Amino acid sequence: MSRPRIVIVGAGFAGYRTARTLSRLTRHQADITLLNPTDYFLYLPLLPQVAAGILEPRRVSVSLSGTLPHVRLVLGEADGIDLDGRTVHYTGPEGGEGTLAYDRLVLAAGSVNKLLPIPGVAEHAHGFRGLPEALYLRDHVTRQVELAAAADDRAECAARGTFVVVGAGYTGTEVAAHGAMYTDAQVRRHPMRTGMRPRWMLLDVAPRVMPEMDERLSRTAERVLRQRGVDVRMGTSVKEATHDGVVLTDGSTVDTRTLVWCVGVRPDPLVESLGLPMERGRLLVDPHLQVPGRPELFACGDVAAVPDLNQPGQYTPMTAQHAWRHGKVCAHNVVASLGRGQRRAYRHRDMGFVVDLGGAKAAANPLGLPMSGPAAGAVTRGYHLAAMPGNRVRVAADWLLDAVLPRQAVQLGLVRSWSVPLESSSPEVARVPGRPEQSGKDAGTAGTAGTAGTAGKHADGDEGKKQPGGEPAKGQPGGEPGRNQPGGEPGKNQPGGEPAKNQPGGEPAKNQPGGEPAERGPDAASAGSRSHGERAKRSQSGSPRASGKPRRAVEAAGPRSARGGSGKPGKSSRASGTGSAGKRPTAPSGPSRSAGQPADPGPEPPAHQPPPGPDIAPGPVRRTDGRAVEGDS
């Protein structure tokens, strides 16, 4: 008799705990497969410390293959589930497709950034859900402080030195607290010419900081923030975001180059395509984490609406603490469904919460005991060390070094702004040139037409102000690429797409050695209108779908917005392509550099195809209006 096949989708807190517990319980009597887009488990609570330069990225990344014995790791993202055929279709990181058959399926896909119908947010803000976003924020904040220190104009210095964080929950509060300490340390070593200091703002429509916590802890966190100079504004949020700043709901305008979006999360839209009963975007399950009517299907973590047995009529909140406990109970129930052991109902006991505010400051209530100051800081860090499934010694070593040595405030330029768009439904995967993308992949924004797929970030250098959506200025290699096109607008009429003229393999930009001027790309909104045709091609490739519905929903909040003129909300599958998965675009021969004539642009290419060649971070460039600016790095 063949061994049962167990497939787990997602390796967040719930998926990782499920896989680890199953590996121990099954005792080599089952084939366990873990499907995840990355090869690591990310310990999210410590991500603000990565952005602040306290911890290195690998410290909060726990190897899946190294810590999950007897679990097969498959790199990819699920883009279709056939419930009747019991198969999961996925797309790999290089565009290859595959199918996993299962006898038991555990959905633990987690959550993604939640967008609100606020004009300009999708173009000019960045989320904080993955390592790429944390690395980008660290580089970006470092760059803005350095540019502000070198600026002679007080208005420019103030704008670059202002950092706005929207959302005063756990993540937003920790980002603002650690960020203020980080920029203050930079300015102490390299004061600004104008004598100004960095300014951090924390906004939320809630009446107080961290409203989900005890009121005493909330007051503690707010007091620490205000002592560090953070401008805390409760009952206030962003009304509109622009290239130069934000307009607040109280009518005031704040000039800034940095907008960090920590408003909250929503369940991964994968579960919406199943056509099963939902509760506010989460899949309804019973107290045993099993989907009613589907004995082979389990769900846990942020994608599951788990009944709270301690509070009848309510569901457990979307927190890491619950997800971690879901995973253990789910693993026991999966094994019980195979005939070994007894099922368990999920019942939890609140162990309290901890919030690291940087330095020796923290707010915590372990077992309901409110604490603040150094004692809370020790409890908070001790809790994180105990909760981490690996890298404990390395994390402790980084904390020790940070306490005795100054932080290294350098920008590496490894992640560019268009690589981490806010609307991305995969914040753990950075967009890179050469990796197949798709125009419909991103979670849409309600009420903001033309924002889908826009990766432009106003704070990353000074990309053309009059070009919403990140369209670069003419001849500006540091500008943002066209919509949904990592690396820039590809050339025309060529199989696989000719690279942009300022990209390797095509014509170089004007004012570059041996180059002709780069052409301004077409309106970015036209890229989105082509995504529906690509989805149609992909859907004919034979990949299984659940109930004939799309793989991803595209709404964040409010009314749904149609993608690509299809008239239906939805998302295309994770990988792009024109009918042959995994093929890389090839650069045509094109005119030689000595010819001195630019290529004929011709008709538009498919929107999703990136140009070949490496991602080259340009140096300082000049805008068309004559102002010297700093390019994206």
XYZ file of C-alpha atoms in Angstrom:
633
model
C 0.000 0.000 0.000
C 1.383 3.428 -0.981
C 2.094 5.982 1.665
C -0.374 8.871 2.069
C 0.606 12.123 0.378
C 0.319 15.302 2.456
C 0.791 18.682 0.766
C 1.193 21.887 2.774
C 0.793 25.208 0.953
C 2.758 27.963 2.665
C 5.595 27.999 5.193
C 4.598 30.813 7.496
C 3.976 30.306 11.187
C 1.090 27.881 10.615
C 2.559 25.986 7.648
C 6.012 25.637 9.169
C 4.650 24.353 12.487
C 2.374 21.921 10.665
C 5.251 20.516 8.620
C 7.549 20.208 11.616
C 4.954 18.470 13.748
C 3.903 16.152 10.918
C 7.521 15.180 10.328
C 7.683 14.002 13.913
C 4.263 12.338 14.120
C 4.213 10.410 10.849
C 7.544 8.661 11.516
C 8.374 8.180 7.831
C 4.932 6.708 7.157
C 3.762 9.561 4.917
C 5.132 11.675 2.067
C 5.094 15.286 3.244
C 5.546 18.045 0.657
C 5.868 21.715 1.539
C 5.117 24.212 -1.250
C 6.538 27.692 -0.629
C 7.953 30.493 -2.810
C 11.097 30.788 -0.662
C 13.363 28.253 1.010
C 13.101 29.843 4.438
C 10.662 30.478 7.243
C 10.550 34.188 8.068
C 10.253 35.187 11.705
C 8.166 38.296 11.071
C 8.185 39.870 14.574
C 11.880 40.716 14.214
C 11.577 42.228 10.737
C 11.612 45.857 12.046
C 15.036 45.143 13.522
C 16.262 44.123 10.076
C 15.038 47.440 8.658
C 16.789 49.283 11.503
C 20.128 47.544 10.912
C 20.136 45.619 14.201
C 19.798 42.130 12.705
C 21.105 40.779 9.448
C 18.444 39.305 7.113
C 19.611 35.719 7.510
C 19.105 35.922 11.261
C 15.323 36.012 10.883
C 15.332 33.474 8.018
C 15.234 29.849 9.120
C 16.171 27.266 6.509
C 13.273 24.966 5.629
C 15.326 22.085 4.308
C 17.760 22.365 7.219
C 15.126 22.287 9.981
C 12.396 20.080 8.498
C 13.710 16.521 8.214
C 11.781 14.119 6.005
C 9.856 16.989 4.388
C 10.179 17.546 0.661
C 10.490 21.240 -0.219
C 9.053 22.447 -3.539
C 9.794 26.053 -4.473
C 6.802 27.690 -6.114
C 3.511 29.469 -5.613
C 0.169 27.721 -5.817
C -1.986 29.209 -8.549
C -4.755 26.634 -8.860
C -6.318 23.891 -6.756
C -8.478 21.136 -8.197
C -10.485 19.935 -5.222
C -12.164 17.098 -7.067
C -8.950 15.892 -8.712
C -6.981 16.471 -5.512
C -4.131 18.297 -7.186
C -2.347 21.606 -6.615
C -0.964 23.462 -9.604
C 2.017 25.720 -8.958
C 4.516 27.929 -10.740
C 8.194 27.812 -9.852
C 10.505 30.786 -9.333
C 11.824 30.512 -12.905
C 8.462 30.096 -14.591
C 8.282 26.314 -14.694
C 4.959 24.735 -13.835
C 4.110 21.630 -11.901
C 1.322 19.699 -10.226
C 1.267 18.061 -6.813
C -1.201 15.274 -6.043
C -2.385 14.889 -2.475
C -4.431 12.747 -0.142
C -4.468 15.485 2.502
C -4.080 19.192 1.790
C -3.228 21.865 4.366
C -3.784 25.464 3.280
C -1.552 27.825 5.252
C -0.835 30.494 2.641
C -0.822 33.347 5.159
C -1.710 36.958 4.412
C -0.788 39.872 2.152
C -0.801 43.662 2.431
C -4.217 45.244 2.764
C -4.864 48.211 0.514
C -7.477 50.912 0.916
C -9.052 53.008 -1.860
C -6.773 55.984 -1.251
C -5.431 57.766 -4.368
C -1.707 57.396 -4.867
C -1.023 54.861 -2.125
C -0.322 51.951 -4.481
C 2.158 54.076 -6.445
C 3.928 55.889 -3.652
C 3.897 53.609 -0.598
C 5.640 50.406 0.382
C 4.457 47.627 2.653
C 6.317 45.746 5.333
C 5.563 42.040 5.016
C 8.727 40.464 3.669
C 12.511 40.582 3.670
C 12.722 42.470 0.355
C 10.565 45.257 1.777
C 12.631 45.460 4.965
C 15.895 45.601 3.015
C 14.491 48.237 0.696
C 13.305 50.376 3.624
C 16.705 50.224 5.326
C 18.496 51.319 2.154
C 15.907 53.963 1.393
C 15.909 55.551 4.865
C 19.710 55.563 4.885
C 19.804 57.235 1.480
C 17.250 59.882 2.408
C 19.177 60.888 5.533
C 22.412 61.104 3.536
C 20.766 63.198 0.821
C 19.130 65.426 3.423
C 22.486 65.936 5.156
C 24.028 67.082 1.876
C 21.130 69.337 0.846
C 21.480 73.125 1.104
C 17.787 73.777 0.613
C 15.868 73.560 3.879
C 12.634 72.479 2.176
C 14.338 69.556 0.439
C 16.164 68.626 3.636
C 12.893 68.609 5.580
C 11.086 66.504 2.965
C 13.824 63.893 2.740
C 14.155 63.795 6.505
C 10.433 63.172 7.083
C 9.221 59.565 7.323
C 5.498 58.775 7.480
C 4.253 55.432 8.832
C 0.560 54.649 8.391
C -0.873 52.141 10.849
C -0.228 52.153 14.607
C -0.557 48.422 15.180
C 2.307 46.149 16.208
C 4.268 46.514 12.993
C 3.792 50.238 12.456
C 4.623 51.065 16.067
C 7.821 49.015 16.006
C 8.876 50.431 12.611
C 8.458 54.005 13.872
C 10.202 53.287 17.183
C 13.211 51.551 15.640
C 13.342 53.947 12.681
C 13.563 57.023 14.899
C 16.496 55.520 16.799
C 18.224 54.543 13.545
C 18.004 57.983 11.907
C 18.952 59.798 15.109
C 22.129 57.712 15.289
C 22.954 58.646 11.691
C 22.469 62.342 12.313
C 24.615 62.306 15.448
C 27.560 61.123 13.372
C 26.798 63.228 10.312
C 24.699 66.293 11.213
C 22.571 67.911 8.550
C 23.877 71.187 7.132
C 20.699 73.028 7.941
C 20.746 71.906 11.570
C 17.486 69.984 11.143
C 16.722 66.542 12.518
C 14.793 63.603 11.041
C 11.079 63.583 11.713
C 8.981 60.438 12.053
C 5.199 60.463 11.937
C 2.856 57.657 13.004
C -0.728 57.913 11.749
C -3.821 55.848 12.462
C -7.572 56.354 12.471
C -7.762 54.458 15.763
C -8.134 56.461 18.987
C -4.863 55.156 20.457
C -1.649 53.364 19.603
C -2.019 49.583 19.351
C -5.750 49.515 20.172
C -5.737 45.716 20.255
C -3.511 45.731 23.350
C -4.216 46.613 26.945
C -4.686 50.353 27.419
C -1.759 50.559 29.840
C 0.575 49.009 27.279
C -0.784 51.362 24.663
C 0.049 54.359 26.833
C 3.539 52.960 27.456
C 4.232 52.583 23.737
C 2.938 56.074 22.944
C 5.021 57.614 25.722
C 8.205 55.980 24.384
C 7.432 57.133 20.847
C 6.854 60.733 21.892
C 10.036 60.745 24.000
C 11.938 59.847 20.816
C 10.344 62.683 18.922
C 7.848 60.642 16.906
C 4.838 62.736 15.861
C 1.951 60.451 16.867
C -1.369 61.472 15.338
C -4.345 59.360 16.241
C -7.628 59.769 14.392
C -5.689 60.855 11.326
C -4.687 59.021 8.171
C -3.656 59.636 4.581
C -6.211 61.138 2.226
C -3.969 61.200 -0.835
C -0.370 60.304 -1.622
C 1.688 62.147 -4.224
C 5.263 62.155 -5.413
C 6.185 65.017 -3.104
C 4.240 64.091 0.003
C 0.904 63.156 1.509
C -2.358 64.952 2.179
C -3.825 64.010 5.553
C -7.463 63.621 6.471
C -7.227 66.689 8.703
C -6.445 68.798 5.630
C -2.752 69.296 6.298
C -0.009 68.445 3.813
C 3.266 66.775 4.743
C 6.243 66.914 2.386
C 7.990 63.550 2.445
C 9.772 61.029 0.268
C 8.890 58.043 2.468
C 5.492 56.428 3.030
C 5.456 53.105 4.887
C 2.135 51.239 4.734
C 1.479 49.150 7.865
C -2.317 49.403 7.896
C -2.881 45.681 8.213
C -3.170 42.456 6.285
C -5.813 40.407 4.542
C -5.916 36.659 3.888
C -4.082 35.378 0.841
C -6.620 35.506 -2.022
C -5.754 31.933 -3.028
C -8.591 30.580 -0.875
C -11.170 32.773 -2.629
C -10.786 30.736 -5.808
C -11.977 27.548 -4.117
C -15.658 28.493 -4.090
C -16.054 27.341 -0.482
C -17.802 29.170 2.384
C -15.822 32.214 3.515
C -15.810 34.609 6.451
C -14.348 38.007 5.560
C -11.872 36.523 3.114
C -10.969 33.559 5.323
C -11.920 29.959 4.706
C -14.471 28.665 7.184
C -13.278 25.625 9.134
C -14.565 23.700 12.136
C -12.785 23.695 15.532
C -10.628 20.826 14.219
C -9.339 23.089 11.403
C -11.076 20.913 8.820
C -13.190 22.311 6.003
C -16.789 21.053 6.351
C -17.721 18.659 3.552
C -14.081 18.209 2.551
C -12.491 15.678 4.916
C -9.196 15.809 3.010
C -8.881 19.622 3.250
C -7.482 21.502 6.271
C -6.743 25.199 6.713
C -4.892 27.101 9.419
C -3.235 30.438 10.040
C -4.417 33.698 8.519
C -6.400 32.050 5.698
C -8.627 30.122 8.128
C -11.600 31.425 10.101
C -11.217 29.231 13.179
C -14.050 29.347 15.732
C -12.945 30.738 19.086
C -14.249 28.237 21.616
C -13.466 30.632 24.455
C -15.643 33.331 22.885
C -18.570 31.677 21.089
C -19.595 33.359 17.880
C -16.164 34.843 17.224
C -13.108 33.692 15.305
C -9.486 33.671 16.361
C -7.625 36.803 15.240
C -4.950 36.853 12.561
C -1.856 36.825 14.760
C 1.393 34.881 14.685
C 0.644 33.446 18.100
C -2.580 31.829 16.895
C -1.051 30.683 13.600
C 1.791 28.924 15.427
C -0.673 27.058 17.637
C -2.964 26.285 14.688
C -0.093 24.450 13.035
C 0.422 22.035 15.889
C -3.274 21.170 16.236
C -3.666 20.879 12.459
C -0.804 18.386 12.237
C -2.340 16.181 14.935
C -5.718 16.244 13.163
C -4.188 15.408 9.778
C -2.531 12.359 11.322
C -5.802 11.444 13.069
C -7.601 11.568 9.705
C -5.161 8.913 8.508
C -6.147 6.597 11.355
C -3.527 7.418 13.990
C -4.436 9.211 17.193
C -7.422 11.325 18.194
C -8.628 14.612 16.789
C -8.140 17.766 18.818
C -10.271 20.900 18.874
C -8.368 24.171 18.786
C -8.630 25.980 22.079
C -6.181 28.646 23.115
C -5.082 30.481 26.201
C -3.941 34.078 25.843
C -0.273 34.192 26.815
C 0.011 37.959 26.410
C 1.808 40.139 23.882
C 5.203 41.771 23.549
C 6.214 44.847 21.549
C 9.888 45.695 21.055
C 10.358 49.482 21.001
C 14.119 49.423 20.496
C 16.998 49.754 22.910
C 15.962 48.674 26.386
C 12.376 49.815 25.882
C 9.426 47.515 25.296
C 5.810 46.966 26.281
C 4.692 43.506 27.367
C 1.994 41.730 29.344
C 3.172 38.133 29.802
C 0.384 36.077 31.336
C -1.602 39.282 31.751
C 1.042 41.116 33.815
C 1.670 44.595 32.325
C 5.354 45.526 32.121
C 7.431 48.353 30.684
C 11.016 49.577 30.646
C 14.108 47.337 30.741
C 12.210 44.482 32.396
C 9.746 44.390 29.504
C 12.681 44.603 27.080
C 14.303 41.542 28.629
C 11.029 39.600 28.583
C 10.386 40.586 24.966
C 13.757 39.458 23.684
C 13.660 36.324 25.768
C 10.279 35.463 24.285
C 11.560 35.942 20.745
C 14.587 33.762 21.365
C 12.392 31.017 22.795
C 9.846 31.268 19.958
C 12.340 31.213 17.093
C 12.804 27.731 15.590
C 16.447 28.442 14.764
C 19.292 31.001 14.632
C 18.955 31.816 18.324
C 22.691 32.139 18.970
C 23.192 34.347 15.914
C 20.306 36.617 16.912
C 21.628 36.944 20.454
C 25.095 37.718 19.084
C 23.715 40.492 16.866
C 21.881 41.988 19.829
C 25.083 41.955 21.868
C 27.089 43.583 19.069
C 24.423 46.229 18.591
C 24.634 47.091 22.282
C 28.394 47.727 22.209
C 29.121 48.821 18.631
C 27.647 51.534 16.390
C 25.385 50.349 13.602
C 26.641 50.213 10.036
C 24.532 52.760 8.188
C 25.225 51.853 4.575
C 22.933 51.398 1.605
C 23.680 48.298 -0.446
C 21.244 48.999 -3.286
C 20.236 45.345 -3.526
C 16.478 45.977 -3.698
C 15.046 48.723 -5.886
C 11.694 50.375 -5.349
C 9.946 48.734 -8.297
C 10.972 45.319 -6.963
C 8.688 45.676 -3.931
C 5.398 47.255 -5.060
C 2.779 47.631 -2.388
C 0.080 45.869 -4.408
C 2.159 42.691 -4.745
C 0.386 39.592 -3.500
C 3.804 38.007 -2.808
C 5.668 40.417 -0.531
C 8.195 37.697 0.276
C 9.360 37.584 -3.362
C 11.082 40.610 -4.893
C 10.503 41.312 -8.571
C 13.737 40.886 -10.482
C 14.623 41.205 -14.177
C 14.607 37.902 -15.999
C 12.012 36.270 -13.718
C 8.632 35.758 -15.367
C 6.078 38.203 -14.036
C 2.448 38.716 -14.755
C 0.363 41.776 -14.928
C -2.534 40.370 -12.982
C -0.551 38.999 -10.077
C -0.822 41.940 -7.773
C -3.599 42.515 -5.330
C -5.614 45.378 -6.750
C -6.584 48.644 -5.238
C -10.233 49.522 -5.062
C -11.254 52.838 -6.475
C -7.856 53.727 -7.940
C -7.967 53.090 -11.651
C -4.679 52.550 -13.391
C -2.698 51.763 -10.263
C -2.477 48.016 -10.730
C 1.023 46.820 -11.366
C 2.543 50.234 -10.731
C 5.746 49.824 -8.832
C 6.695 53.488 -8.736
C 7.819 54.857 -5.403
C 8.075 58.588 -5.008
C 10.644 58.286 -2.292
C 13.265 56.425 -4.274
C 15.238 59.259 -5.754
C 13.369 61.946 -7.656
C 11.680 60.139 -10.510
C 9.666 62.371 -12.859
C 7.092 64.221 -10.815
C 4.662 64.617 -13.670
C 4.706 60.961 -14.492
C 2.403 58.997 -12.189
C 2.977 55.300 -12.066
C 6.728 55.641 -12.010
C 7.223 56.425 -15.722
C 10.836 57.573 -16.043
C 11.872 60.907 -17.434
C 13.374 60.885 -20.899
C 16.903 59.586 -20.900
C 16.756 58.886 -17.197
C 18.088 55.394 -16.487
C 17.331 55.693 -12.804
C 13.618 56.185 -13.355
C 10.933 53.670 -12.619
C 10.097 51.042 -15.253
C 6.802 50.887 -17.121
C 3.840 49.268 -15.416
C 4.211 45.546 -14.794
C 7.524 45.560 -16.655
C 10.510 44.935 -14.372
C 13.587 46.616 -15.757
C 11.773 49.006 -18.070
C 9.728 48.961 -21.243
C 10.934 46.238 -23.620
C 11.480 46.990 -27.273
C 8.961 46.324 -29.971
C 8.165 43.727 -32.635
C 10.719 41.242 -31.397
C 10.116 37.734 -30.099
C 10.656 37.732 -26.390
C 10.772 41.505 -26.308
C 13.662 43.806 -27.206
C 15.212 45.399 -24.127
C 14.814 49.080 -23.437
C 17.429 51.213 -25.068
C 19.158 52.022 -21.848
C 19.374 48.371 -20.829
C 22.191 45.953 -21.630
C 21.530 44.290 -24.960
C 19.746 47.264 -26.503
C 20.587 50.834 -27.457
C 22.173 52.784 -24.599
C 20.646 56.014 -23.386
C 21.756 59.371 -24.686
C 24.675 60.980 -22.890
C 25.990 57.507 -22.187
C 29.169 56.387 -23.979
C 28.300 55.432 -27.541
C 24.587 55.776 -27.008
C 21.486 57.122 -28.650
C 18.685 58.647 -26.540
C 16.270 56.309 -24.813
C 12.649 56.683 -25.821
C 10.017 57.571 -23.274
C 7.856 54.524 -22.663
C 4.177 54.666 -23.517
C 1.566 55.419 -20.903
C 1.906 52.831 -18.189
C -1.816 52.242 -18.063
C -1.683 50.569 -21.446
C 0.271 47.693 -19.946
C -2.612 46.739 -17.700
C -4.989 46.529 -20.668
C -2.984 43.669 -22.107
C -3.032 41.421 -19.052
C -6.356 39.779 -19.843
C -5.082 38.307 -23.074
C -2.134 36.796 -21.290
C -4.407 35.283 -18.648
C -6.542 33.766 -21.364
C -3.524 32.096 -22.909
C -2.389 30.784 -19.565
C -5.794 29.429 -18.654
C -5.766 27.334 -21.825
C -2.533 25.609 -20.888
C -4.339 22.908 -19.017
C -3.673 23.948 -15.438
C -6.397 22.768 -13.078
C -8.644 25.376 -11.525
C -10.987 25.248 -8.618
C -14.581 25.702 -9.701
C -13.425 27.575 -12.778
C -12.553 30.663 -10.751
C -9.370 32.760 -10.990
C -6.353 32.012 -8.855
C -6.236 35.371 -7.120
C -8.749 38.025 -6.230
C -7.710 41.575 -6.985
C -9.589 43.652 -4.526
C -8.244 45.066 -1.316
C -11.274 46.865 0.038
C -14.380 48.428 -1.391
C -15.699 47.722 -4.898
C -13.806 45.398 -7.198
C -11.823 46.821 -10.062
C -11.572 44.997 -13.362
C -8.169 44.073 -14.727
C -7.257 44.429 -18.327
C -10.782 45.130 -19.476
C -11.918 41.633 -18.662
C -14.943 42.865 -16.811
C -14.292 40.421 -13.988
C -12.272 40.773 -10.857
C -9.509 38.293 -10.675
C -5.860 37.566 -10.911
C -3.903 35.621 -13.393
C -1.766 32.744 -12.261
C 1.493 33.416 -10.530
C 3.701 32.997 -13.552
C 3.486 34.960 -16.736
C 4.118 33.633 -20.151
C 2.855 33.452 -23.684
C 2.021 29.805 -23.797
C 5.355 28.217 -23.001
C 6.252 28.310 -19.345
C 9.793 28.794 -18.218
C 11.146 30.279 -21.454
C 13.365 33.273 -20.985
C 13.090 36.298 -23.250
C 15.882 36.530 -25.764
C 17.417 39.760 -26.902
C 17.370 40.231 -30.687
C 20.435 41.331 -32.498
C 19.094 44.856 -33.073
C 21.086 47.668 -34.643
C 24.749 47.914 -33.797
C 26.061 50.663 -31.571
C 27.955 52.174 -34.480
C 24.834 52.521 -36.592
C 23.810 55.621 -34.693
C 20.087 55.155 -35.334
C 17.476 54.096 -32.793
C 15.337 51.064 -33.525
C 11.824 51.478 -34.881
C 9.550 51.164 -31.837
C 6.695 49.353 -33.621
C 3.678 47.975 -31.754
C 3.525 47.242 -28.041
C 5.041 43.996 -26.691
C 3.380 41.817 -24.019
C 3.241 43.818 -20.807
C 4.828 41.234 -18.537
C 8.086 40.532 -20.314
C 11.208 41.875 -18.550
C 14.366 42.748 -20.467
C 17.391 40.490 -20.214
C 20.489 41.576 -18.426
C 21.359 42.499 -14.855
C 19.680 45.137 -12.773
C 22.158 47.997 -12.836
C 21.736 50.677 -10.234
C 22.583 53.981 -11.965
C 24.382 56.884 -10.433
C 23.197 60.471 -10.292
C 21.246 61.557 -13.337
C 19.642 64.768 -14.546
C 15.956 65.418 -14.969
C 14.502 66.947 -18.095
C 13.632 70.079 -16.139
C 17.309 70.613 -15.365
C 17.235 69.629 -11.697
C 19.919 67.233 -10.560
C 18.454 64.253 -8.783
C 19.556 60.973 -7.259
C 18.671 57.873 -9.217
C 17.176 54.716 -7.821
C 19.652 52.435 -6.204
